[in-house]
Amino acid sequence: MWLHVRLSEVCLFLQAMFILACCFSDMESGPIATSGSVQPNGDRFKIEGRAIVPGVKTQDWISSARVTVEGEEYIGFLRTDGSFVVNDVPSGSYVVEVISPGYKFEAVRVDITSKGKMRARLVNFIKTSEVIRQPYPLQLRSSGPHTYFMKRETWGWTDFLMNPMVMMMVLPLLIIVLLPKVVNTNDPEMRKEMEQSMNMLNPNPELPDVSEFMTKLFSGSKSSSSKAIGGSKCQNITCTSGLRNYCNWSCHGNYNAIFKKSFFIRLYNCFLSRVFFPLSNNPRVCTTLVLCQF
Amino acid sequence: MKPPAKMSKPTSLFVIFFSLFVMSEAVFEDQVGKFDWRQQYVGKTLFAHFDSHSQSSKKLFLATDKNIFASFNSRTGELFWRHVDKAGPEGTIDILLLHGQDALMVVGGGRLLRSWDTNMGGLNWEAVLDTGSFQAACFVAMQDTVKHVAVLKKAAISLHYLTNGHQKWVENLPDSDTVQYQAVYSGGEEEVYVLGVVPNSHLTIIAYSLEDGEIIKQRSVEAPWLSSVESSCVVVGHGVLMCVDTATLALYALPIQAEEAPQFNQILLQVTPVQPRLEVSPGFQPVLVSSQPHPARSPISEFFLQLGPDHHVLLQLNADGYTIAPLRDFQPAFLVSFSTTGEKTVAAVMTPKNETSDVFPPQLYVHAFLKKDDSVGYRVLVQTQDHALTFIQQPGRVVWTREEALADVVTMEMVDLPLTGTQAELEGEFGKKADGLFPMVLKRLSSQVILLQAWLAHLWKLFYEARKPHGQVKNEVTIETLSRDEFNLQKMMVMVTASGKLFGIDSKSGSILWKHYLENVQPNAVFKLIVQRTTAHFPHPPQCTLLIKDKDTGLASLHVFNPIFGRKSHIAPPALPRPILQSLLLPVIDQDYAKVLLLVDDQYKVTAFPSTKNVLQQLQEMASSIFFYLIRSDQGNLSGFRLRKDLSTERIWEVVLPTEVQKIVAVNGKRPNEHVHSQGRVMGDRSVLYKYLNPNLLAVVTESTDAHPERAFVGVFLVDGVTGRIIHEAVQRKARGPVHFVHSENWVVYEYWNTKSRRNEFSVLELFEGTELYNSTVFSSLDRPHLPQVLQQTYIFPSPITTMEATLTEKGITSRHLLVGLPSGAILSLPKMFLDPRRPEVVTEHSREENLIPYAPEMPIRTEWFINYNQTVARVKGIYTAPSGLESTCLVVAYGLDIYQTRVYPSKQFDVLKDDYDYVLISSVLFALFFATMISKRLAQVKLLNRAWR
């Protein structure tokens, strides 16, 4: 054991001993092809254009802006009226950009033939040969200031209250709390009336539930699992959502009665469960929730 | 198998949510200037002009060796605006002339003529000049108004209109193959004079007509003693050419406008009636200084004659134009200058106060102005040898100083600040050995008391400062008050500049705490800064070593200093008589906790520093496990060496990349202070893909010698530095440099130019051991039989880049970002997640769970990812990253022309509360809940009571 530890220590040391140090030999990388070399024959052209920032005076932005051609290969400066000329550019294809720390400009690709014919087109790095013509001399219009900053998440009461989640939670809660107060369940007359209305809605327990029927309609053969368990007091309730998620649950004993209170409440229950578990397909989760609520 | 897949859906959604959250790393608007700062520089001044357009103007115009034309506020030394031209000879500023609101510039060795509107900072016009190297330029006036500028080239002279840059005329100079035309002069008459010289033979004067460029007269004057008009002649008074001859120690005067065949008038210096006698210092070339206040008028008749490095004489040309009268002798005097306002001219003379002044000022600019009471006021701008620019006002008060050496930072390091006395005491409690229970308790208590004391003092200070008006609270940072902060976020930035001046800058405020000018540093020297001992070894002071190497000879010298105070250490560095090839810092420490620096010379002999007995003994013991590599890019040779016990070396491997085909451009290992937290990556199917973490891996980048777009290529070789084994080889066809690359952890990211599609591309190489580790405890280059699996992916990057670096954190838990310097001056923080060769083309369940972004060919550039928002860093040359005491935070310094310091949080601030943390909300919610429980408890009691009554 000791030996093993020692060995690994030695190995670690060995590894640490090897130091990769930067070398001092001449390593400055530079482009091989110095395309900036001056051609004696003078076949040099100029790229002309004009940059505009709508609604801003030129003197407010030109002193910090410049025109770059293919990175920093060639550089031009903006005149006091916003126009620019980049001189001494040999023929080729270049990406021309107006760089300003304040305002954003679209880059443009400029092609110069060996005879000096110019063409401007949109920059497309993926389809490099695609040509969507742009006006030449270039007309570069700023699309506004740069967005450098993220917005802070602010917190306000209205944000909180108008949140759909909160709305869905608060409204049903109100109904649950308020409904028993409005409708006095202790009154035997009222109870009777309610039961009547229940029967009106669901006159025959043998007949399929409306919602069940809907489920079958929408989900076809898949909803076969949601059939009623005959003979017992339990009943399967299927909630349809119209989406791929649906949940079934069975309710027992007294809860049945409460569920039967009204068709409306039943629907909202299903809704509630869907809100809480938007992606859950597990029926047990649904049931637990409902039981908790009542 | 189905249920788990179903269950994974919410988790994957969550992960995607999280990743979006992470990717949205950016600066908030209220964070501006909170922990970041920028300093803008322009470089060494070549030409300077004061704006004399209006009396109250505070503008100052500079043209510098970094091809920058800038306007400063002369009251504060801040930049109004700055125009950065292309670096290199194509953008060099040959001359800067100022007339009214227009500044005229000849750029790129006579390539372009530019006129700037100095008020707005915009261009008036730009004119292309004919080819030919630039010689001189001057304004040409006609009837007291300046309308033209004359540009003299090697073989032609041209006249341009000031209003639009159009060429009025251009004339070829006669006999330009024999005569060297060097000066152009206009005194407000109808003619422009061009002065040329045939060395040691004669002087040629040609007068051109202003109107059409016709040669009015052409004269030739015998001057066998004259070799250059530029260096030894000036125009003085009413068109008198004054030349100085070193050999005979005589002044020669010649009226330029003379009608008949003119002759030089010799005035021997020795016989002039001057007391004391004028004598030229041995070996010194005398220099004449004159002044032409306005181009429409002739120069003033007073002029300076410099006789030695610190000896000037003020002379006056008499009205006859042949004799001179000495006015005053200045000795010692380093620099002289003239300045004119209205009718008054001021001669400024700079004399040294103490002889030991080591920063000799090479340039002096004086601006004189008339005060309200008609007396002459002046402002002076002095440029010293160490590139410091100082602005001095009337009673000799220094208004501001700019350290322009910082425009060319070569290398830098960040050093931890030392602990304060209190902190050191507290730390010491844990460091010392236990000496009994009771003393330990006492010590504990005393340290607690110290802490309490410090806290109370802090509270008192806060209270005291709160009563003061807001402006006064600003507390100055000085070296004495420097101490490490809680999270080690404040550090000392040690910056080495190309001029040989070292700076210590406080990373929090950006103030320069110390500077040290190294004299006798060659302009082509290369530097390497090594931190040998950090501040962690109290009472030993921290120690940095700067290796300065002459690029041509390879001879090197060491400068050892304390990085906190900038003082030179008393430790004598070893003498290095032979050229140094390689330097390496070993983790071996001597008895004073300094790491050992090994220097390899051209005979492959090794010098150790420090080389105490202890160190040498340690080196002997471990010699067999010390390896290093050498690169000979001119021979295409990469070789590995091992140290022998006698400090000689043996070559153990060699890789030759034939120079006819490709050349080695760069070699990079990994950073020694880098930590990798996770050994592998968990994949979608719950297996682990282990990273290939070879600490000895070198990334070698080559470029083809063939520059043809079809045949050019870029090669990347991954070589093991110990064994010389080539681990991987990647060749990018139809590609050329410049290649920028980062080598870290188990990946290499490189960027190149695709010659076929004319775009920049990023490529990432990632190395994995596979799903099983060969030896999980330790990595040894000598015992790794399997080559790693290499994955590669390439992306389009829609912008060229100038430099690239990866973020670095203390423990390597935080996700990595790449910091990319763009030519626009922005620093892009690009999540490494985007450069992952496992990005899938088709999204699958596994890839989604693994949080892989689907492959997209084009890399996004979002302005929200610019860590320096609008604080652009012109010509970014390097980005330095350093870990802080917080795992989430990485300190970043971008340097180039400017210096920008900031902090980045690649995975957001997960270990500290965010600065927008809502204390009010959380406390109000807590209080509300507390009261709600109290109230509901009371209500419940009432209800229970009521029920009990029922």
Short mmCIF file of N, CA and C in Angstrom, two decimals, chain A residues 191-285:
data_model
loop_
_atom_site.label_atom_id
_atom_site.label_comp_id
_atom_site.label_asym_id
_atom_site.label_seq_id
_atom_site.Cartn_x
_atom_site.Cartn_y
_atom_site.Cartn_z
N ARG A 191 -79.36 21.30 -0.83
CA ARG A 191 -78.66 20.08 -1.21
C ARG A 191 -79.48 19.29 -2.22
N LYS A 192 -80.69 19.26 -1.94
CA LYS A 192 -81.57 18.51 -2.82
C LYS A 192 -81.57 19.12 -4.22
N GLU A 193 -81.65 20.42 -4.19
CA GLU A 193 -81.67 21.14 -5.46
C GLU A 193 -80.40 20.84 -6.27
N MET A 194 -79.31 20.82 -5.50
CA MET A 194 -78.03 20.58 -6.15
C MET A 194 -77.96 19.20 -6.78
N GLU A 195 -78.44 18.25 -5.97
CA GLU A 195 -78.41 16.88 -6.47
C GLU A 195 -79.25 16.74 -7.72
N GLN A 196 -80.34 17.48 -7.72
CA GLN A 196 -81.21 17.46 -8.90
C GLN A 196 -80.46 17.98 -10.12
N SER A 197 -79.81 19.08 -9.85
CA SER A 197 -79.09 19.67 -10.98
C SER A 197 -77.98 18.73 -11.46
N MET A 198 -77.41 18.01 -10.50
CA MET A 198 -76.39 17.02 -10.87
C MET A 198 -76.99 15.96 -11.76
N ASN A 199 -78.13 15.50 -11.33
CA ASN A 199 -78.78 14.46 -12.10
C ASN A 199 -79.19 14.94 -13.47
N MET A 200 -79.51 16.21 -13.48
CA MET A 200 -79.86 16.79 -14.78
C MET A 200 -78.67 16.70 -15.72
N LEU A 201 -77.51 17.04 -15.14
CA LEU A 201 -76.32 17.02 -15.97
C LEU A 201 -75.90 15.61 -16.31
N ASN A 202 -76.07 14.74 -15.35
CA ASN A 202 -75.63 13.37 -15.56
C ASN A 202 -76.77 12.46 -15.15
N PRO A 203 -77.76 12.41 -15.98
CA PRO A 203 -78.99 11.75 -15.54
C PRO A 203 -78.80 10.26 -15.28
N ASN A 204 -78.04 9.62 -16.09
CA ASN A 204 -77.90 8.18 -15.97
C ASN A 204 -76.45 7.82 -15.71
N PRO A 205 -76.16 7.20 -14.56
CA PRO A 205 -74.75 6.84 -14.32
C PRO A 205 -74.22 5.81 -15.31
N GLU A 206 -75.08 5.11 -15.94
CA GLU A 206 -74.62 4.12 -16.92
C GLU A 206 -74.16 4.77 -18.21
N LEU A 207 -74.72 5.93 -18.44
CA LEU A 207 -74.34 6.61 -19.69
C LEU A 207 -72.95 7.21 -19.55
N PRO A 208 -72.22 7.29 -20.62
CA PRO A 208 -70.87 7.87 -20.51
C PRO A 208 -70.91 9.36 -20.18
N ASP A 209 -69.93 9.74 -19.46
CA ASP A 209 -69.76 11.14 -19.08
C ASP A 209 -69.51 12.01 -20.32
N VAL A 210 -69.86 13.24 -20.24
CA VAL A 210 -69.67 14.13 -21.39
C VAL A 210 -68.18 14.26 -21.71
N SER A 211 -67.47 14.46 -20.64
CA SER A 211 -66.03 14.66 -20.86
C SER A 211 -65.38 13.39 -21.38
N GLU A 212 -65.89 12.26 -20.85
CA GLU A 212 -65.35 10.99 -21.31
C GLU A 212 -65.61 10.82 -22.80
N PHE A 213 -66.79 11.21 -23.14
CA PHE A 213 -67.18 11.13 -24.55
C PHE A 213 -66.25 11.98 -25.41
N MET A 214 -65.98 13.14 -24.90
CA MET A 214 -65.10 14.06 -25.63
C MET A 214 -63.70 13.46 -25.79
N THR A 215 -63.25 12.88 -24.69
CA THR A 215 -61.94 12.26 -24.74
C THR A 215 -61.86 11.23 -25.82
N LYS A 216 -62.88 10.40 -25.83
CA LYS A 216 -62.90 9.33 -26.82
C LYS A 216 -62.88 9.91 -28.22
N LEU A 217 -63.62 10.98 -28.33
CA LEU A 217 -63.71 11.61 -29.64
C LEU A 217 -62.35 12.11 -30.09
N PHE A 218 -61.64 12.73 -29.15
CA PHE A 218 -60.38 13.38 -29.53
C PHE A 218 -59.21 12.41 -29.59
N SER A 219 -59.14 11.56 -28.61
CA SER A 219 -57.93 10.74 -28.55
C SER A 219 -58.11 9.38 -29.17
N GLY A 220 -59.28 9.10 -29.67
CA GLY A 220 -59.51 7.86 -30.39
C GLY A 220 -59.35 6.65 -29.51
N SER A 221 -58.66 5.65 -30.05
CA SER A 221 -58.60 4.37 -29.38
C SER A 221 -57.69 4.42 -28.16
N LYS A 222 -56.83 5.42 -28.11
CA LYS A 222 -55.85 5.46 -27.02
C LYS A 222 -56.50 5.64 -25.66
N SER A 223 -57.66 6.26 -25.66
CA SER A 223 -58.28 6.57 -24.38
C SER A 223 -59.07 5.40 -23.81
N SER A 224 -58.80 4.24 -24.32
CA SER A 224 -59.56 3.08 -23.87
C SER A 224 -59.34 2.81 -22.38
N SER A 225 -58.25 3.30 -21.87
CA SER A 225 -57.95 3.06 -20.46
C SER A 225 -58.91 3.82 -19.55
N SER A 226 -59.60 4.77 -20.10
CA SER A 226 -60.40 5.63 -19.25
C SER A 226 -61.87 5.19 -19.21
N LYS A 227 -62.07 3.95 -19.24
CA LYS A 227 -63.48 3.52 -19.18
C LYS A 227 -63.90 3.32 -17.72
N ALA A 228 -65.18 3.44 -17.52
CA ALA A 228 -65.70 3.41 -16.16
C ALA A 228 -65.60 2.01 -15.58
N ILE A 229 -65.33 1.99 -14.28
CA ILE A 229 -65.31 0.72 -13.58
C ILE A 229 -66.73 0.48 -13.07
N GLY A 230 -67.39 -0.49 -13.67
CA GLY A 230 -68.80 -0.70 -13.37
C GLY A 230 -69.02 -1.29 -11.97
N GLY A 231 -70.16 -1.00 -11.42
CA GLY A 231 -70.56 -1.62 -10.16
C GLY A 231 -70.09 -0.89 -8.93
N SER A 232 -68.92 -0.36 -8.96
CA SER A 232 -68.40 0.29 -7.75
C SER A 232 -68.83 1.75 -7.72
N LYS A 233 -68.49 2.41 -6.61
CA LYS A 233 -68.84 3.82 -6.48
C LYS A 233 -67.81 4.72 -7.18
N CYS A 234 -66.72 4.09 -7.51
CA CYS A 234 -65.65 4.90 -8.11
C CYS A 234 -65.96 5.21 -9.55
N GLN A 235 -65.38 6.27 -9.95
CA GLN A 235 -65.59 6.67 -11.33
C GLN A 235 -64.31 7.26 -11.90
N ASN A 236 -64.09 6.91 -13.09
CA ASN A 236 -62.91 7.48 -13.74
C ASN A 236 -63.29 8.80 -14.38
N ILE A 237 -62.50 9.72 -14.14
CA ILE A 237 -62.75 11.02 -14.77
C ILE A 237 -61.59 11.28 -15.73
N THR A 238 -61.90 11.60 -16.89
CA THR A 238 -60.86 11.89 -17.87
C THR A 238 -60.90 13.37 -18.22
N CYS A 239 -59.79 13.93 -18.18
CA CYS A 239 -59.72 15.34 -18.56
C CYS A 239 -59.10 15.43 -19.94
N THR A 240 -59.74 16.11 -20.76
CA THR A 240 -59.15 16.31 -22.08
C THR A 240 -58.56 17.71 -22.11
N SER A 241 -57.52 17.77 -22.72
CA SER A 241 -56.89 19.08 -22.81
C SER A 241 -56.76 19.54 -24.24
N GLY A 242 -56.95 18.59 -25.12
CA GLY A 242 -56.74 18.97 -26.52
C GLY A 242 -55.31 18.80 -26.92
N LEU A 243 -54.42 18.69 -25.95
CA LEU A 243 -53.00 18.47 -26.25
C LEU A 243 -52.71 16.98 -26.10
N ARG A 244 -51.43 16.66 -26.24
CA ARG A 244 -51.11 15.25 -26.18
C ARG A 244 -51.16 14.73 -24.74
N ASN A 245 -51.11 15.64 -23.78
CA ASN A 245 -51.13 15.19 -22.39
C ASN A 245 -52.56 15.11 -21.89
N TYR A 246 -52.87 14.06 -21.26
CA TYR A 246 -54.18 13.94 -20.65
C TYR A 246 -53.99 13.13 -19.39
N CYS A 247 -54.87 13.25 -18.49
CA CYS A 247 -54.72 12.48 -17.27
C CYS A 247 -56.06 11.90 -16.84
N ASN A 248 -55.97 10.74 -16.29
CA ASN A 248 -57.16 10.08 -15.78
C ASN A 248 -56.94 9.82 -14.31
N TRP A 249 -57.95 9.82 -13.63
CA TRP A 249 -57.81 9.37 -12.24
C TRP A 249 -59.13 8.78 -11.77
N SER A 250 -59.05 8.03 -10.72
CA SER A 250 -60.26 7.47 -10.13
C SER A 250 -60.43 8.11 -8.77
N CYS A 251 -61.64 8.34 -8.43
CA CYS A 251 -61.86 8.95 -7.13
C CYS A 251 -62.78 8.05 -6.32
N HIS A 252 -62.57 8.08 -5.08
CA HIS A 252 -63.25 7.14 -4.21
C HIS A 252 -64.12 7.86 -3.21
N GLY A 253 -65.07 7.09 -2.71
CA GLY A 253 -65.85 7.51 -1.54
C GLY A 253 -66.50 8.87 -1.70
N ASN A 254 -66.30 9.66 -0.67
CA ASN A 254 -67.02 10.93 -0.56
C ASN A 254 -66.66 11.90 -1.68
N TYR A 255 -65.46 11.76 -2.12
CA TYR A 255 -64.99 12.73 -3.11
C TYR A 255 -65.86 12.72 -4.33
N ASN A 256 -66.41 11.52 -4.57
CA ASN A 256 -67.27 11.38 -5.73
C ASN A 256 -68.35 12.43 -5.71
N ALA A 257 -68.93 12.57 -4.54
CA ALA A 257 -70.06 13.49 -4.42
C ALA A 257 -69.60 14.92 -4.71
N ILE A 258 -68.46 15.23 -4.16
CA ILE A 258 -67.99 16.60 -4.35
C ILE A 258 -67.72 16.85 -5.83
N PHE A 259 -67.13 15.86 -6.43
CA PHE A 259 -66.87 16.01 -7.85
C PHE A 259 -68.13 16.22 -8.64
N LYS A 260 -69.14 15.56 -8.13
CA LYS A 260 -70.39 15.64 -8.88
C LYS A 260 -71.07 16.99 -8.69
N LYS A 261 -70.53 17.78 -7.79
CA LYS A 261 -71.19 19.03 -7.45
C LYS A 261 -71.61 19.79 -8.70
N SER A 262 -70.68 19.94 -9.53
CA SER A 262 -71.07 20.56 -10.80
C SER A 262 -70.08 20.16 -11.88
N PHE A 263 -70.54 20.17 -13.01
CA PHE A 263 -69.71 19.85 -14.17
C PHE A 263 -68.58 20.87 -14.31
N PHE A 264 -68.94 22.07 -13.96
CA PHE A 264 -67.98 23.18 -14.09
C PHE A 264 -66.75 22.93 -13.23
N ILE A 265 -67.01 22.58 -11.98
CA ILE A 265 -65.91 22.37 -11.05
C ILE A 265 -65.03 21.24 -11.54
N ARG A 266 -65.68 20.20 -12.05
CA ARG A 266 -64.91 19.08 -12.51
C ARG A 266 -63.94 19.51 -13.62
N LEU A 267 -64.46 20.27 -14.49
CA LEU A 267 -63.62 20.73 -15.60
C LEU A 267 -62.44 21.55 -15.07
N TYR A 268 -62.74 22.40 -14.12
CA TYR A 268 -61.67 23.26 -13.64
C TYR A 268 -60.62 22.43 -12.90
N ASN A 269 -61.04 21.37 -12.23
CA ASN A 269 -60.09 20.51 -11.55
C ASN A 269 -59.07 19.95 -12.50
N CYS A 270 -59.61 19.47 -13.58
CA CYS A 270 -58.71 18.91 -14.58
C CYS A 270 -57.74 19.97 -15.05
N PHE A 271 -58.29 21.08 -15.22
CA PHE A 271 -57.49 22.20 -15.69
C PHE A 271 -56.36 22.49 -14.71
N LEU A 272 -56.74 22.49 -13.47
CA LEU A 272 -55.77 22.78 -12.42
C LEU A 272 -54.62 21.79 -12.45
N SER A 273 -54.97 20.56 -12.57
CA SER A 273 -53.92 19.55 -12.56
C SER A 273 -53.01 19.71 -13.77
N ARG A 274 -53.58 20.11 -14.84
CA ARG A 274 -52.76 20.29 -16.03
C ARG A 274 -51.80 21.46 -15.87
N VAL A 275 -52.27 22.43 -15.18
CA VAL A 275 -51.43 23.61 -14.97
C VAL A 275 -50.20 23.23 -14.17
N PHE A 276 -50.41 22.43 -13.18
CA PHE A 276 -49.30 22.12 -12.31
C PHE A 276 -48.31 21.16 -12.93
N PHE A 277 -48.80 20.25 -13.71
CA PHE A 277 -47.88 19.28 -14.28
C PHE A 277 -48.02 19.28 -15.78
N PRO A 278 -47.49 20.27 -16.39
CA PRO A 278 -47.75 20.44 -17.81
C PRO A 278 -47.24 19.29 -18.64
N LEU A 279 -46.22 18.61 -18.21
CA LEU A 279 -45.66 17.58 -19.08
C LEU A 279 -45.77 16.21 -18.44
N SER A 280 -46.47 16.14 -17.36
CA SER A 280 -46.53 14.85 -16.67
C SER A 280 -47.61 13.98 -17.29
N ASN A 281 -47.24 12.75 -17.52
CA ASN A 281 -48.23 11.81 -18.02
C ASN A 281 -48.64 10.86 -16.92
N ASN A 282 -48.12 11.10 -15.78
CA ASN A 282 -48.35 10.14 -14.72
C ASN A 282 -49.69 10.42 -14.07
N PRO A 283 -50.63 9.46 -14.13
CA PRO A 283 -51.96 9.71 -13.56
C PRO A 283 -51.91 9.91 -12.06
N ARG A 284 -50.96 9.30 -11.42
CA ARG A 284 -50.95 9.38 -9.96
C ARG A 284 -50.69 10.80 -9.47
N VAL A 285 -49.93 11.47 -10.20
CA VAL A 285 -49.63 12.85 -9.81
C VAL A 285 -50.90 13.67 -9.84
#
